[in-house]
Amino acid sequence: MTQHDPNQAETDADVVVIGGGFAGVVAARDLSRAGVDVLLLEARDRLGGRTWHRDSPLGRPLELGGTFVHWLQPHVWAEMTAHGLELEPSPGVDEVYWIMGGRVHQASVEEYSALVEPGMAGLTDGARDAFPMPHRLFPMTESARAADVLSITDRLAQLGLDADRTEVARSRWTLSFNGSPEEGSWAQALRLTALCGGDWTMVSEANRAYTVAGGTGRLLDAVHSGSTARIRLSTLVTDVRQDEDNVRVLTADGETITARHAVVTLPINALTTIAFDPPLSHGKRAAAERGQVSTGFKVWMRARGRITPFIAFAPDDCPLTMAGTEYEQDGDTILLGFGPDAAKLDLHDVAAVESALHQWRPDIELIATDGHDWTADPLSGETWCMPRPGHLSREIAELQRPEGRVRLAGGDYADGWAGYIDGALESGRRAAHRLLNETDLLRKDDTPC
Ligand SMILES: Cc1cc2nc3c(=O)[nH]c(=O)nc-3n(C[C@H](O)[C@H](O)[C@H](O)COP(=O)(O)OP(=O)(O)OC[C@H]3O[C@@H](n4cnc5c(N)ncnc54)[C@H](O)[C@@H]3O)c2cc1C
């Protein structure tokens, strides 16, 4: 029950959490477990945000958003262990297709790996020196700052590789950034590799090798368990106003909710959809207006018949830059694909997606597709957060800095696995911890009523 300071206006909650993705759900859980009265407001009619495991017209439940997890991700792994969740290995592949020099090539995984290795290793060399403690960004090393000035393509050009090796590496980083490698910071490649002990192959493994058995919904339920936070779905927040004593949150249906503190978990590319009064700092607004790189898509495809397991990569000017087999479904095959520009492909236009897939495999006939356009969705505006040059060295510290009674949290603002479920858990937990330890939240109990 909320206990009110008699000097303050009546509040509806101690803390209002805006957004019910992993960051909001874990922040609400940690705060409510500590005895804080929490109200979580979520615009969608479900929790989970950019993770969404649901039944699909393709014939089986599918992950439309965040999917892959790994034991190298400490916050995910702690929840998996605490709740007895298991990993499900992704299916392997027998052959690789890639487009290089305008032609389709096909080879074994080993042959393709040898081709891509120089660009991947060259780009991630020095990762551990740049980010010696990758779960703590600050103080940032000089080499990380220097890397944050360059884009992925700037750095690839410096490596002096031949055109083929440059092209295949560029294509792989396009997949990792889900956007243009010209816009992605080289420092992010180093940071991810440092999180994987300096081994870029483990970044690839973390990005693709394991899913949560039963779906990310099970992980979300696990994180949410034990929470006593009140949850309100289908509640779009439009304004966040604060004064010395309280935060007032206005919703699209005209309600005003008063709380002592607010945790705002909107992705960077959606942050400008809320009006803050007083406005967020100049630095935060500039970062939100510049946005981050990942504005691509993820698409599921059902193809007729059984297909030998494969994975395929293409340059970033193609609509589909990666596709691969995932599941067998009643004699058909379900494939997964990604592209760097959501504006270039309508995920629900089966003929258009099939035509994009035909760049590698003109023999495949698609029956149906499924996906969610997170980039066009105003509640996300992006897929997974990947930084532009300058973000890590100039923007992130300011985004993490609380402003009065309002603080940002979310996968986009994490120190470690930013852009991942793990980063959302880290950032949400940190926001709760800091509210409990650095504010008057718990001290209110000392006030005589
Ligand atoms: C296609 C795709 C693939 C991905 N793949 C992976 C992967 O394999 N592995 C991995 O670890 N991560 C992956 N990610 C990233 C991962 O899903 C996210 O980093 C993580 O889920 C972010 O959690 P969050 O709580 O910070 O933000 P979100 O999940 O975006 O939560 C923010 C919440 O705020 C709500 N909201 C927005 N505006 C308002 C408003 N005005 N009022 C009220 N509520 C509002 C939103 O509806 C949302 O629920 C992927 C993401 C996408 C989209």
Coordinates of C-alpha atoms and ligand atoms in Angstrom, one line a residue:
M1 CA 0.0 0.0 0.0
T2 CA 1.3 3.5 -0.8
Q3 CA 2.2 5.5 2.3
H4 CA 2.0 9.2 1.6
D5 CA 4.2 12.0 2.9
P6 CA 1.7 14.5 4.3
N7 CA 3.6 17.3 2.7
Q8 CA 3.2 15.9 -0.7
A9 CA 0.1 15.7 -3.0
E10 CA -1.7 12.4 -3.1
T11 CA 0.0 10.0 -5.4
D12 CA -1.4 7.0 -7.4
A13 CA 1.9 5.1 -7.0
D14 CA 5.4 5.5 -5.7
V15 CA 6.8 4.8 -9.1
V16 CA 5.2 4.8 -12.5
V17 CA 7.0 2.6 -15.0
I18 CA 6.2 3.5 -18.6
G19 CA 6.6 0.5 -21.0
G20 CA 6.2 -3.2 -20.3
G21 CA 9.1 -4.7 -22.3
F22 CA 11.8 -6.6 -20.4
A23 CA 13.3 -3.4 -18.9
G24 CA 9.9 -2.2 -17.5
V25 CA 8.9 -5.6 -16.3
V26 CA 12.1 -6.2 -14.4
A27 CA 12.3 -2.7 -13.0
A28 CA 8.7 -3.1 -11.7
R29 CA 9.5 -6.4 -10.2
D30 CA 12.6 -5.3 -8.4
L31 CA 10.9 -2.2 -7.0
S32 CA 7.7 -4.0 -6.0
R33 CA 9.7 -6.8 -4.3
A34 CA 11.4 -4.0 -2.2
G35 CA 7.9 -2.9 -1.0
V36 CA 7.5 0.0 -3.4
D37 CA 4.1 0.6 -4.9
V38 CA 4.5 0.4 -8.7
L39 CA 2.2 1.1 -11.5
L40 CA 3.3 -0.1 -15.0
L41 CA 1.7 1.5 -18.0
E42 CA 2.0 -0.3 -21.3
A43 CA 0.5 1.0 -24.6
R44 CA 0.1 -2.4 -26.2
D45 CA -2.4 -5.0 -25.2
R46 CA 0.4 -7.3 -24.0
L47 CA 3.7 -7.2 -22.1
G48 CA 7.0 -8.1 -23.8
G49 CA 7.5 -5.0 -26.1
R50 CA 10.0 -5.9 -28.8
T51 CA 9.9 -9.6 -27.9
W52 CA 6.7 -11.3 -29.1
H53 CA 6.3 -15.1 -29.2
R54 CA 2.9 -15.9 -30.7
D55 CA 1.0 -18.3 -32.9
S56 CA 1.6 -17.7 -36.5
P57 CA -0.3 -18.4 -39.7
L58 CA 2.8 -20.2 -40.9
G59 CA 1.7 -23.2 -38.7
R60 CA 3.7 -22.9 -35.5
P61 CA 4.4 -20.3 -32.8
L62 CA 7.2 -17.9 -33.9
E63 CA 9.3 -15.1 -32.3
L64 CA 8.5 -11.9 -34.1
G65 CA 11.0 -9.8 -32.2
G66 CA 14.0 -10.6 -29.9
T67 CA 14.8 -14.3 -29.9
F68 CA 18.3 -15.5 -29.4
V69 CA 19.9 -15.7 -26.0
H70 CA 23.2 -17.0 -24.6
W71 CA 24.9 -17.9 -21.4
L72 CA 27.4 -15.1 -22.1
Q73 CA 24.5 -12.7 -21.3
P74 CA 24.7 -12.5 -17.5
H75 CA 21.3 -11.0 -16.7
V76 CA 19.4 -13.4 -19.0
W77 CA 21.4 -16.3 -17.7
A78 CA 20.6 -15.5 -14.1
E79 CA 16.9 -15.5 -14.9
M80 CA 17.1 -18.7 -16.9
T81 CA 18.9 -20.4 -14.0
A82 CA 16.7 -19.0 -11.3
H83 CA 13.5 -20.2 -13.1
G84 CA 14.8 -23.5 -14.5
L85 CA 14.4 -22.4 -18.2
E86 CA 16.3 -24.3 -20.9
L87 CA 18.0 -23.3 -24.1
E88 CA 16.9 -24.7 -27.4
P89 CA 19.8 -25.0 -30.0
S90 CA 19.1 -23.5 -33.4
P91 CA 19.3 -25.9 -36.3
G92 CA 22.6 -26.2 -38.1
V93 CA 23.3 -25.5 -41.8
D94 CA 24.9 -27.7 -44.5
E95 CA 25.6 -25.0 -47.0
V96 CA 26.2 -21.2 -47.4
Y97 CA 25.2 -19.0 -50.3
W98 CA 26.5 -15.4 -50.6
I99 CA 26.5 -12.7 -53.2
M100 CA 29.9 -11.2 -54.0
G101 CA 31.0 -9.2 -57.0
G102 CA 27.4 -9.4 -58.2
R103 CA 27.4 -13.2 -58.5
V104 CA 25.9 -15.9 -56.2
H105 CA 28.5 -18.3 -54.6
Q106 CA 27.8 -21.5 -52.8
A107 CA 30.2 -23.4 -50.5
S108 CA 30.5 -25.3 -47.3
V109 CA 30.4 -23.4 -43.9
E110 CA 34.2 -23.9 -43.6
E111 CA 34.9 -22.3 -47.0
Y112 CA 32.7 -19.4 -46.3
S113 CA 34.1 -18.9 -42.8
A114 CA 37.6 -18.7 -44.2
L115 CA 36.5 -15.9 -46.6
V116 CA 34.7 -13.9 -43.9
E117 CA 37.3 -14.4 -41.2
P118 CA 39.8 -11.6 -42.1
G119 CA 37.2 -8.9 -42.1
M120 CA 35.5 -10.0 -38.9
A121 CA 38.8 -10.6 -37.1
G122 CA 40.4 -7.4 -38.4
L123 CA 37.4 -5.3 -37.4
T124 CA 37.3 -6.8 -33.8
D125 CA 41.0 -6.9 -33.1
G126 CA 41.7 -4.9 -29.9
A127 CA 38.2 -5.4 -28.5
R128 CA 39.4 -6.2 -25.0
D129 CA 41.8 -3.3 -24.9
A130 CA 39.1 -0.9 -26.0
F131 CA 36.5 -2.3 -23.6
P132 CA 38.5 -4.1 -20.8
M133 CA 35.4 -4.3 -18.5
P134 CA 32.6 -4.3 -21.1
H135 CA 29.7 -4.2 -18.6
R136 CA 31.1 -0.9 -17.4
L137 CA 31.4 1.7 -20.2
F138 CA 33.0 4.5 -18.2
P139 CA 35.6 5.7 -17.9
M140 CA 35.9 5.0 -21.6
T141 CA 39.3 4.1 -23.0
E142 CA 41.0 6.3 -25.5
S143 CA 40.9 3.4 -28.1
A144 CA 37.1 3.0 -27.6
R145 CA 36.7 6.7 -28.1
A146 CA 38.8 6.6 -31.2
A147 CA 36.8 3.7 -32.6
D148 CA 33.6 5.5 -31.9
V149 CA 34.6 8.2 -34.5
L150 CA 34.6 5.6 -37.3
S151 CA 31.8 3.7 -39.0
I152 CA 32.0 0.0 -39.8
T153 CA 32.7 0.8 -43.4
D154 CA 35.4 3.4 -42.5
R155 CA 37.2 0.8 -40.5
L156 CA 36.8 -1.9 -43.1
A157 CA 38.4 0.4 -45.7
Q158 CA 41.4 0.9 -43.3
L159 CA 42.0 -2.8 -43.1
G160 CA 43.2 -2.9 -46.7
L161 CA 41.4 -6.2 -47.5
D162 CA 40.6 -7.2 -51.1
A163 CA 37.2 -6.3 -52.5
D164 CA 35.7 -9.8 -51.9
R165 CA 36.7 -10.0 -48.3
T166 CA 35.5 -6.5 -47.7
E167 CA 32.2 -7.2 -49.3
V168 CA 31.4 -10.4 -47.3
A169 CA 32.5 -8.8 -44.0
R170 CA 30.3 -5.7 -44.7
S171 CA 27.4 -7.9 -45.4
R172 CA 27.8 -9.7 -42.1
W173 CA 27.9 -6.4 -40.2
T174 CA 24.8 -5.3 -42.0
L175 CA 23.1 -8.3 -40.4
S176 CA 24.5 -7.5 -37.0
F177 CA 23.4 -3.8 -37.2
N178 CA 20.1 -4.5 -39.0
G179 CA 20.9 -1.3 -40.8
S180 CA 23.6 0.3 -42.9
P181 CA 27.2 -0.4 -41.9
E182 CA 28.0 3.1 -43.1
E183 CA 25.9 4.4 -40.2
G184 CA 27.0 1.9 -37.5
S185 CA 29.8 2.7 -35.1
W186 CA 33.0 0.5 -35.2
A187 CA 33.1 0.8 -31.4
Q188 CA 29.9 -1.3 -31.2
A189 CA 31.6 -4.2 -33.0
L190 CA 34.5 -3.9 -30.5
R191 CA 32.1 -3.7 -27.5
L192 CA 30.1 -6.8 -28.6
T193 CA 33.3 -8.7 -29.1
A194 CA 34.7 -7.7 -25.7
L195 CA 31.4 -8.9 -24.2
C196 CA 32.3 -12.3 -25.8
G197 CA 35.9 -12.4 -24.4
G198 CA 37.4 -10.9 -27.5
D199 CA 36.2 -13.7 -29.9
W200 CA 34.0 -12.5 -32.8
T201 CA 32.8 -16.0 -33.5
M202 CA 31.1 -16.0 -30.1
V203 CA 29.2 -12.8 -31.1
S204 CA 27.8 -14.8 -34.0
E205 CA 27.0 -17.6 -31.7
A206 CA 25.2 -15.4 -29.2
N207 CA 23.3 -13.8 -32.1
R208 CA 21.9 -17.0 -33.5
A209 CA 22.8 -20.3 -31.8
Y210 CA 20.2 -20.6 -29.0
T211 CA 16.6 -19.6 -28.2
V212 CA 14.6 -19.9 -25.0
A213 CA 12.9 -23.3 -25.0
G214 CA 9.1 -22.6 -25.2
G215 CA 9.7 -19.0 -26.4
T216 CA 10.7 -15.6 -24.9
G217 CA 7.2 -15.4 -23.3
R218 CA 8.4 -18.0 -20.8
L219 CA 11.4 -15.8 -19.9
L220 CA 9.2 -12.8 -19.6
D221 CA 6.8 -14.7 -17.3
A222 CA 9.8 -15.8 -15.2
V223 CA 11.1 -12.3 -14.9
H224 CA 7.6 -11.0 -14.0
S225 CA 7.0 -13.7 -11.4
G226 CA 7.0 -12.4 -7.8
S227 CA 6.2 -8.9 -9.0
T228 CA 3.3 -7.1 -7.2
A229 CA 3.4 -4.2 -9.5
R230 CA 0.0 -3.1 -10.9
I231 CA -0.1 -3.4 -14.7
R232 CA -2.3 -1.4 -17.0
L233 CA -2.2 -2.5 -20.6
S234 CA -3.5 -0.5 -23.6
T235 CA -2.5 2.7 -21.9
L236 CA -0.6 5.1 -24.1
V237 CA 1.4 7.8 -22.3
T238 CA 1.5 11.1 -24.0
D239 CA 3.1 13.5 -21.5
V240 CA 5.5 13.3 -18.5
R241 CA 5.5 16.4 -16.3
Q242 CA 7.5 16.8 -13.1
D243 CA 8.0 19.3 -10.4
E244 CA 10.0 19.2 -7.2
D245 CA 7.7 16.7 -5.5
N246 CA 6.0 14.5 -8.1
V247 CA 5.7 13.3 -11.6
R248 CA 2.4 13.5 -13.5
V249 CA 1.9 11.2 -16.3
L250 CA -0.8 11.9 -18.9
T251 CA -2.4 9.2 -20.9
A252 CA -4.0 9.3 -24.3
D253 CA -7.5 8.7 -22.8
G254 CA -7.2 11.8 -20.6
E255 CA -6.1 10.4 -17.3
T256 CA -3.4 11.9 -15.1
I257 CA -1.4 9.6 -12.9
T258 CA 0.7 11.0 -10.1
A259 CA 3.8 9.3 -8.8
R260 CA 6.9 10.2 -7.0
H261 CA 9.3 8.9 -9.6
A262 CA 9.0 7.7 -13.2
V263 CA 11.0 5.1 -15.2
V264 CA 10.6 5.7 -18.9
T265 CA 11.6 2.6 -21.0
L266 CA 10.8 3.8 -24.5
P267 CA 13.4 2.9 -27.2
I268 CA 15.5 5.8 -28.4
N269 CA 13.7 6.0 -31.7
A270 CA 10.3 6.4 -29.9
L271 CA 11.4 8.7 -27.2
T272 CA 10.3 11.9 -29.0
T273 CA 6.7 10.5 -29.0
I274 CA 6.3 11.6 -25.3
A275 CA 6.2 15.3 -24.4
F276 CA 8.4 16.0 -21.3
D277 CA 7.8 19.0 -19.2
P278 CA 10.3 20.4 -18.4
P279 CA 11.8 19.1 -21.6
L280 CA 14.5 16.5 -21.5
S281 CA 18.1 17.9 -21.6
H282 CA 19.4 19.1 -24.9
G283 CA 21.8 16.1 -25.0
K284 CA 19.0 13.6 -24.6
R285 CA 16.8 15.3 -27.2
A286 CA 19.6 15.5 -29.7
A287 CA 20.4 11.8 -29.2
A288 CA 16.7 10.9 -29.6
E289 CA 16.4 13.0 -32.7
R290 CA 19.5 11.5 -34.2
G291 CA 18.2 8.0 -33.4
Q292 CA 20.0 4.7 -33.8
V293 CA 20.8 2.6 -36.8
S294 CA 18.6 -0.5 -36.8
T295 CA 15.6 0.3 -38.9
G296 CA 15.4 -3.0 -40.8
F297 CA 13.2 -6.0 -40.4
K298 CA 12.9 -9.7 -39.6
V299 CA 10.6 -11.9 -41.7
W300 CA 9.4 -15.5 -41.4
M301 CA 8.7 -17.5 -44.6
R302 CA 7.0 -20.8 -45.2
A303 CA 8.4 -22.5 -48.3
R304 CA 6.9 -25.5 -50.1
G305 CA 8.6 -28.8 -49.4
R306 CA 11.7 -29.9 -47.5
I307 CA 14.9 -27.8 -48.2
T308 CA 18.4 -28.8 -47.3
P309 CA 19.5 -26.6 -44.4
F310 CA 21.3 -23.4 -45.7
I311 CA 22.1 -19.9 -44.8
A312 CA 22.6 -17.0 -47.2
F313 CA 24.1 -13.5 -47.1
A314 CA 23.8 -10.6 -49.5
P315 CA 25.2 -7.0 -49.6
D316 CA 23.3 -4.2 -47.9
D317 CA 21.8 -2.7 -51.1
C318 CA 19.7 -5.9 -51.4
P319 CA 16.3 -5.9 -49.6
L320 CA 17.0 -9.2 -48.0
T321 CA 20.5 -9.5 -46.7
M322 CA 20.2 -12.8 -44.8
A323 CA 18.0 -15.9 -45.0
G324 CA 18.2 -19.4 -43.6
T325 CA 16.2 -22.5 -42.9
E326 CA 14.9 -22.9 -39.3
Y327 CA 12.1 -25.5 -39.0
E328 CA 10.4 -28.3 -40.7
Q329 CA 6.6 -27.9 -40.7
D330 CA 4.3 -30.7 -42.0
G331 CA 6.6 -31.4 -44.9
D332 CA 7.4 -27.7 -45.6
T333 CA 10.2 -25.5 -44.4
I334 CA 10.1 -22.4 -42.4
L335 CA 12.8 -19.8 -43.1
L336 CA 14.0 -16.7 -41.3
G337 CA 15.2 -13.6 -43.0
F338 CA 16.5 -10.1 -42.2
G339 CA 17.0 -6.9 -44.2
P340 CA 18.5 -3.5 -43.3
D341 CA 15.7 -1.3 -44.5
A342 CA 12.1 -1.9 -43.6
A343 CA 10.9 0.5 -46.2
K344 CA 12.4 -1.7 -49.0
L345 CA 10.2 -4.8 -48.4
D346 CA 6.6 -5.4 -47.4
L347 CA 6.8 -8.4 -45.0
H348 CA 3.3 -9.4 -45.8
D349 CA 3.7 -9.3 -49.6
V350 CA 4.5 -13.0 -50.3
A351 CA 5.5 -12.4 -53.9
A352 CA 7.8 -9.5 -53.0
V353 CA 9.6 -11.5 -50.3
E354 CA 9.8 -14.6 -52.6
S355 CA 11.4 -12.4 -55.3
A356 CA 14.0 -11.1 -52.8
L357 CA 14.7 -14.7 -51.7
H358 CA 15.2 -15.7 -55.3
Q359 CA 18.4 -13.7 -55.5
W360 CA 20.1 -16.8 -54.0
R361 CA 17.5 -19.6 -54.5
P362 CA 15.2 -19.1 -57.5
D363 CA 14.0 -22.7 -56.9
I364 CA 12.2 -21.9 -53.6
E365 CA 8.4 -21.3 -53.7
L366 CA 7.0 -19.3 -50.7
I367 CA 3.5 -20.1 -49.5
A368 CA 3.2 -17.5 -46.7
T369 CA 5.1 -14.9 -44.7
D370 CA 4.8 -13.4 -41.2
G371 CA 6.4 -10.6 -39.3
H372 CA 5.9 -7.3 -37.5
D373 CA 7.3 -4.0 -38.8
W374 CA 8.9 -2.7 -35.7
T375 CA 10.5 0.2 -37.6
A376 CA 7.1 1.5 -38.7
D377 CA 5.6 0.8 -35.3
P378 CA 5.5 4.1 -33.4
L379 CA 5.9 2.3 -30.1
S380 CA 9.3 1.1 -31.1
G381 CA 10.6 2.9 -34.3
E382 CA 13.5 0.5 -34.6
T383 CA 14.4 -3.2 -34.2
W384 CA 17.3 -3.7 -31.9
C385 CA 19.4 -0.6 -30.9
M386 CA 22.7 -0.3 -32.6
P387 CA 24.7 2.9 -32.2
R388 CA 25.9 5.5 -34.7
P389 CA 29.4 6.9 -34.4
G390 CA 29.6 9.2 -31.4
H391 CA 26.7 7.6 -29.5
L392 CA 28.9 5.6 -27.1
S393 CA 31.4 8.4 -26.4
R394 CA 29.1 11.4 -26.5
E395 CA 25.4 10.4 -26.0
I396 CA 24.9 7.3 -23.8
A397 CA 26.2 8.8 -20.5
E398 CA 23.7 11.7 -20.9
L399 CA 20.9 9.3 -21.7
Q400 CA 21.6 7.4 -18.6
R401 CA 21.7 10.5 -16.3
P402 CA 18.4 10.9 -14.4
E403 CA 16.6 14.2 -14.7
G404 CA 15.0 15.0 -11.4
R405 CA 12.3 12.4 -10.8
V406 CA 12.5 10.9 -14.3
R407 CA 15.0 8.3 -15.5
L408 CA 15.3 6.4 -18.8
A409 CA 15.9 2.6 -18.7
G410 CA 15.8 0.0 -21.4
G411 CA 17.9 -2.2 -23.7
D412 CA 18.9 0.9 -25.6
Y413 CA 20.5 2.6 -22.6
A414 CA 22.5 -0.4 -21.2
D415 CA 26.2 -0.5 -20.5
G416 CA 26.7 -4.1 -21.6
W417 CA 24.5 -5.9 -24.1
A418 CA 22.7 -2.8 -25.3
G419 CA 20.3 -3.7 -28.1
Y420 CA 19.6 -7.1 -26.5
I421 CA 17.2 -8.6 -24.0
D422 CA 20.1 -8.8 -21.6
G423 CA 20.7 -5.1 -21.9
A424 CA 17.0 -4.4 -21.1
L425 CA 17.3 -6.6 -18.0
E426 CA 20.5 -4.9 -16.9
S427 CA 19.2 -1.4 -17.4
G428 CA 15.8 -2.1 -15.8
R429 CA 17.5 -3.6 -12.8
R430 CA 19.9 -0.8 -12.5
A431 CA 17.1 1.8 -12.6
A432 CA 15.3 0.0 -9.8
H433 CA 18.5 -0.3 -7.7
R434 CA 19.3 3.4 -8.1
L435 CA 15.8 4.4 -7.2
L436 CA 15.9 2.3 -4.1
N437 CA 19.4 3.5 -3.1
E438 CA 19.8 7.0 -4.3
T439 CA 16.3 8.6 -3.8
D440 CA 13.9 9.3 -1.0
L441 CA 11.7 6.3 -2.0
L442 CA 12.3 4.1 0.9
R443 CA 13.0 6.9 3.4
K444 CA 9.4 7.9 3.1
D445 CA 8.6 5.1 5.5
D446 CA 10.4 7.0 8.3
T447 CA 8.0 9.9 7.9
P448 CA 5.5 9.8 10.8
C449 CA 1.9 9.6 9.4
Ligands
LIG1 C1 13.1 -8.1 -34.9 C2 14.0 -8.1 -33.6 C3 14.9 -9.0 -33.4 C4 15.6 -9.0 -32.2 N1 16.5 -10.0 -31.9 C5 17.1 -10.1 -30.7 C6 17.7 -11.3 -30.3 O1 17.8 -12.3 -31.1 N2 18.3 -11.4 -29.1 C7 18.2 -10.3 -28.2 O2 18.7 -10.4 -27.0 N3 17.5 -9.2 -28.5 C8 17.0 -9.1 -29.8 N4 16.2 -8.0 -30.1 C9 16.3 -6.8 -29.2 C10 15.4 -7.0 -27.9 O3 14.2 -7.5 -28.3 C11 15.2 -5.6 -27.3 O4 16.5 -5.0 -27.1 C12 14.6 -5.7 -25.9 O5 13.4 -6.5 -26.0 C13 14.2 -4.3 -25.5 O6 13.5 -4.3 -24.3 P1 13.0 -2.9 -23.6 O7 12.2 -3.2 -22.5 O8 14.2 -2.1 -23.4 O9 12.2 -2.1 -24.8 P2 10.8 -2.6 -25.5 O10 10.7 -4.0 -25.5 O11 10.7 -1.8 -26.7 O12 9.8 -2.0 -24.4 C14 9.3 -0.7 -24.4 C15 7.8 -0.8 -24.2 O13 7.3 0.6 -24.1 C16 6.0 0.6 -24.7 N5 5.7 1.9 -25.1 C17 6.3 2.7 -26.1 N6 5.7 3.9 -26.1 C18 4.8 4.0 -25.1 C19 4.0 5.0 -24.6 N7 3.9 6.2 -25.1 N8 3.2 4.7 -23.5 C20 3.2 3.5 -22.9 N9 4.0 2.4 -23.4 C21 4.8 2.7 -24.4 C22 6.2 -0.3 -25.9 O14 4.9 -0.8 -26.4 C23 7.0 -1.5 -25.3 O15 6.3 -2.5 -24.8 C24 15.5 -8.0 -31.3 C25 14.5 -7.0 -31.5 C26 13.8 -7.0 -32.7 C27 12.7 -6.0 -32.9

